[in-house]
């Protein structure tokens, strides 16, 4: 198989891969409903839900929220139910060069995405949208001061001799928020209380495009399932219900670069669930009820992650939570590549330079495969006159033709698939790098140099895609071909143009990788051709 056929194979494989990703994304697409509803208007249907967990979350006046500020988070917590109704990520801007911070959780008329939690059961206080506690708090503004590593935000409520305290615990430089429920039974009778926590969001399109096939929707983890997406379409079709015998697992709502997740702590037999009412989807966790004797106290604990997809930090919070950085089925290759990329960046301080170095390392590691590919291609080209003479001599006798061809290959020590096998082996590396770069939140709004101010967005002047197309054209020109079919020749001629157009909308970090990979190919081609020429093999 000659070089230009190899290019065609890579091209078709990449296009097929991207089309498959887009098809997968479109499978999970749910068009936004044309109407947004106020949840408070649906109290009757909501209060009938058997789980008793609330479906509240209506828009609240500013006087009913508490503001909590740390170095990495700014939260708005509703005093009505103690829900996190807004979460701003202080170290991530909404847009490039914008002073406005990225808002992950929000409670606006056109988009609801909030983190709810509460107490259910016979003595629960979160029984319906109209029957939730209005917590009391010592102040409306909590700030993590300089020199402090932790801030506690307690919300309190009393009813029928029971004192309920819901405490948010935030720590410096952490996106994980511990949420503690303390129930003190000062009544004369035993009380039974359980808790729930869910993430609530409007039904949304699953997101992504053919050049950036990202995912927006639910996900979960259990003892038996390390990581599984559960899209809005899945939620509409079936209500999820899974048990966690030892309490190990989590639920999440994920999107490109960011995620929110609830993780139960030290609670056996928790239940993961989903449900959809009108245009609102919940994915959550229920903790079994506990009986609290008169005069006793019971504690429940959950952790809420709300922030970027930082693998190391997420892995430390919960087992398999780092898998929300979705590298697909080649995660076992992509994850080490991301680790290597991060290691390189820690030295060079620039993600674009790190991508270039990583590309040289990966292509250098595959040099032996590349050399084998071109050597096999060269030997096959040398045999072309003998093969042509064989075809003319044997005519349509395919059986003898096959036998004599195999004898010729064996005699000349040529592997007829030697030019194809290296390409097949390299494709998983290419695809893994694609995902490693696309899923890395570290590349978001990260500059390279000059006009490339954001490696996660397209090149504003299309210079990198044009250079990539030019390098692809040079690879074609340097690679001799045995293609005689006019249609194949036309396809090969237009392939750099097609790929240039295709890459115009790719994130510049991915285009940079492909451009550098082509440059490395040109260098390797030149070196290999010189070596083959010295050995008396011409192309």
PDB file of N, CA and C in Angstrom, residues 58-93:
ATOM      1  N   UNK A  58     -38.094  27.635  42.434  1.00  0.00           N
ATOM      2  CA  UNK A  58     -38.576  28.814  41.745  1.00  0.00           C
ATOM      3  C   UNK A  58     -37.591  29.962  41.914  1.00  0.00           C
ATOM      4  N   UNK A  59     -37.712  30.942  41.044  1.00  0.00           N
ATOM      5  CA  UNK A  59     -36.853  32.107  41.127  1.00  0.00           C
ATOM      6  C   UNK A  59     -37.115  32.838  42.434  1.00  0.00           C
ATOM      7  N   UNK A  60     -36.039  33.265  43.091  1.00  0.00           N
ATOM      8  CA  UNK A  60     -36.144  33.852  44.419  1.00  0.00           C
ATOM      9  C   UNK A  60     -35.673  35.301  44.415  1.00  0.00           C
ATOM     10  N   UNK A  61     -36.276  36.137  45.243  1.00  0.00           N
ATOM     11  CA  UNK A  61     -35.752  37.501  45.382  1.00  0.00           C
ATOM     12  C   UNK A  61     -34.393  37.473  46.049  1.00  0.00           C
ATOM     13  N   UNK A  62     -33.604  38.503  45.812  1.00  0.00           N
ATOM     14  CA  UNK A  62     -32.234  38.532  46.323  1.00  0.00           C
ATOM     15  C   UNK A  62     -32.173  38.476  47.844  1.00  0.00           C
ATOM     16  N   UNK A  63     -33.251  38.900  48.531  1.00  0.00           N
ATOM     17  CA  UNK A  63     -33.233  38.881  49.995  1.00  0.00           C
ATOM     18  C   UNK A  63     -33.336  37.469  50.548  1.00  0.00           C
ATOM     19  N   UNK A  64     -33.670  36.483  49.698  1.00  0.00           N
ATOM     20  CA  UNK A  64     -33.830  35.108  50.146  1.00  0.00           C
ATOM     21  C   UNK A  64     -32.633  34.238  49.793  1.00  0.00           C
ATOM     22  N   UNK A  65     -31.497  34.838  49.502  1.00  0.00           N
ATOM     23  CA  UNK A  65     -30.307  34.068  49.182  1.00  0.00           C
ATOM     24  C   UNK A  65     -29.139  34.514  50.057  1.00  0.00           C
ATOM     25  N   UNK A  66     -28.239  33.569  50.276  1.00  0.00           N
ATOM     26  CA  UNK A  66     -26.999  33.821  51.009  1.00  0.00           C
ATOM     27  C   UNK A  66     -25.857  33.757  50.005  1.00  0.00           C
ATOM     28  N   UNK A  67     -24.941  34.677  50.101  1.00  0.00           N
ATOM     29  CA  UNK A  67     -23.787  34.692  49.214  1.00  0.00           C
ATOM     30  C   UNK A  67     -22.576  34.149  49.954  1.00  0.00           C
ATOM     31  N   UNK A  68     -21.906  33.167  49.337  1.00  0.00           N
ATOM     32  CA  UNK A  68     -20.718  32.550  49.928  1.00  0.00           C
ATOM     33  C   UNK A  68     -19.578  32.666  48.927  1.00  0.00           C
ATOM     34  N   UNK A  69     -18.464  33.257  49.364  1.00  0.00           N
ATOM     35  CA  UNK A  69     -17.340  33.517  48.460  1.00  0.00           C
ATOM     36  C   UNK A  69     -16.072  32.878  49.000  1.00  0.00           C
ATOM     37  N   UNK A  70     -15.417  32.066  48.159  1.00  0.00           N
ATOM     38  CA  UNK A  70     -14.085  31.546  48.464  1.00  0.00           C
ATOM     39  C   UNK A  70     -13.151  31.998  47.350  1.00  0.00           C
ATOM     40  N   UNK A  71     -11.943  31.491  47.363  1.00  0.00           N
ATOM     41  CA  UNK A  71     -11.001  31.878  46.315  1.00  0.00           C
ATOM     42  C   UNK A  71     -11.386  31.312  44.952  1.00  0.00           C
ATOM     43  N   UNK A  72     -12.142  30.198  44.916  1.00  0.00           N
ATOM     44  CA  UNK A  72     -12.474  29.577  43.634  1.00  0.00           C
ATOM     45  C   UNK A  72     -13.961  29.581  43.320  1.00  0.00           C
ATOM     46  N   UNK A  73     -14.813  29.801  44.314  1.00  0.00           N
ATOM     47  CA  UNK A  73     -16.260  29.731  44.105  1.00  0.00           C
ATOM     48  C   UNK A  73     -16.979  30.944  44.681  1.00  0.00           C
ATOM     49  N   UNK A  74     -18.046  31.327  44.012  1.00  0.00           N
ATOM     50  CA  UNK A  74     -19.015  32.258  44.575  1.00  0.00           C
ATOM     51  C   UNK A  74     -20.392  31.615  44.424  1.00  0.00           C
ATOM     52  N   UNK A  75     -21.014  31.281  45.562  1.00  0.00           N
ATOM     53  CA  UNK A  75     -22.289  30.577  45.558  1.00  0.00           C
ATOM     54  C   UNK A  75     -23.413  31.487  46.025  1.00  0.00           C
ATOM     55  N   UNK A  76     -24.593  31.240  45.498  1.00  0.00           N
ATOM     56  CA  UNK A  76     -25.826  31.788  46.043  1.00  0.00           C
ATOM     57  C   UNK A  76     -26.648  30.608  46.548  1.00  0.00           C
ATOM     58  N   UNK A  77     -26.983  30.632  47.845  1.00  0.00           N
ATOM     59  CA  UNK A  77     -27.734  29.555  48.478  1.00  0.00           C
ATOM     60  C   UNK A  77     -29.076  30.111  48.919  1.00  0.00           C
ATOM     61  N   UNK A  78     -30.140  29.476  48.496  1.00  0.00           N
ATOM     62  CA  UNK A  78     -31.477  29.922  48.871  1.00  0.00           C
ATOM     63  C   UNK A  78     -31.768  29.549  50.320  1.00  0.00           C
ATOM     64  N   UNK A  79     -32.336  30.488  51.072  1.00  0.00           N
ATOM     65  CA  UNK A  79     -32.757  30.158  52.439  1.00  0.00           C
ATOM     66  C   UNK A  79     -34.023  29.301  52.418  1.00  0.00           C
ATOM     67  N   UNK A  80     -34.714  29.269  51.310  1.00  0.00           N
ATOM     68  CA  UNK A  80     -35.897  28.430  51.150  1.00  0.00           C
ATOM     69  C   UNK A  80     -35.449  27.055  50.656  1.00  0.00           C
ATOM     70  N   UNK A  81     -35.217  26.136  51.584  1.00  0.00           N
ATOM     71  CA  UNK A  81     -34.782  24.789  51.247  1.00  0.00           C
ATOM     72  C   UNK A  81     -33.286  24.600  51.284  1.00  0.00           C
ATOM     73  N   UNK A  82     -32.518  25.680  51.271  1.00  0.00           N
ATOM     74  CA  UNK A  82     -31.066  25.551  51.303  1.00  0.00           C
ATOM     75  C   UNK A  82     -30.475  24.989  50.023  1.00  0.00           C
ATOM     76  N   UNK A  83     -31.034  25.363  48.868  1.00  0.00           N
ATOM     77  CA  UNK A  83     -30.535  24.899  47.574  1.00  0.00           C
ATOM     78  C   UNK A  83     -29.451  25.832  47.046  1.00  0.00           C
ATOM     79  N   UNK A  84     -28.484  25.258  46.342  1.00  0.00           N
ATOM     80  CA  UNK A  84     -27.475  26.071  45.657  1.00  0.00           C
ATOM     81  C   UNK A  84     -28.070  26.463  44.313  1.00  0.00           C
ATOM     82  N   UNK A  85     -28.434  27.726  44.180  1.00  0.00           N
ATOM     83  CA  UNK A  85     -29.144  28.183  42.993  1.00  0.00           C
ATOM     84  C   UNK A  85     -28.226  28.909  42.006  1.00  0.00           C
ATOM     85  N   UNK A  86     -26.999  29.157  42.427  1.00  0.00           N
ATOM     86  CA  UNK A  86     -26.028  29.755  41.495  1.00  0.00           C
ATOM     87  C   UNK A  86     -24.623  29.419  41.961  1.00  0.00           C
ATOM     88  N   UNK A  87     -23.765  29.092  41.012  1.00  0.00           N
ATOM     89  CA  UNK A  87     -22.356  28.814  41.311  1.00  0.00           C
ATOM     90  C   UNK A  87     -21.495  29.434  40.224  1.00  0.00           C
ATOM     91  N   UNK A  88     -20.695  30.418  40.618  1.00  0.00           N
ATOM     92  CA  UNK A  88     -19.756  31.065  39.708  1.00  0.00           C
ATOM     93  C   UNK A  88     -18.354  30.571  40.010  1.00  0.00           C
ATOM     94  N   UNK A  89     -17.604  30.262  38.952  1.00  0.00           N
ATOM     95  CA  UNK A  89     -16.240  29.761  39.094  1.00  0.00           C
ATOM     96  C   UNK A  89     -15.280  30.935  38.944  1.00  0.00           C
ATOM     97  N   UNK A  90     -14.688  31.352  40.056  1.00  0.00           N
ATOM     98  CA  UNK A  90     -13.930  32.602  40.089  1.00  0.00           C
ATOM     99  C   UNK A  90     -12.667  32.587  39.244  1.00  0.00           C
ATOM    100  N   UNK A  91     -12.121  31.414  38.967  1.00  0.00           N
ATOM    101  CA  UNK A  91     -10.882  31.335  38.190  1.00  0.00           C
ATOM    102  C   UNK A  91     -11.124  31.049  36.708  1.00  0.00           C
ATOM    103  N   UNK A  92     -12.386  31.020  36.306  1.00  0.00           N
ATOM    104  CA  UNK A  92     -12.728  30.736  34.910  1.00  0.00           C
ATOM    105  C   UNK A  92     -13.660  31.818  34.393  1.00  0.00           C
ATOM    106  N   UNK A  93     -13.249  32.485  33.341  1.00  0.00           N
ATOM    107  CA  UNK A  93     -14.076  33.550  32.767  1.00  0.00           C
ATOM    108  C   UNK A  93     -15.144  32.954  31.858  1.00  0.00           C
TER     109      UNK A  93
END
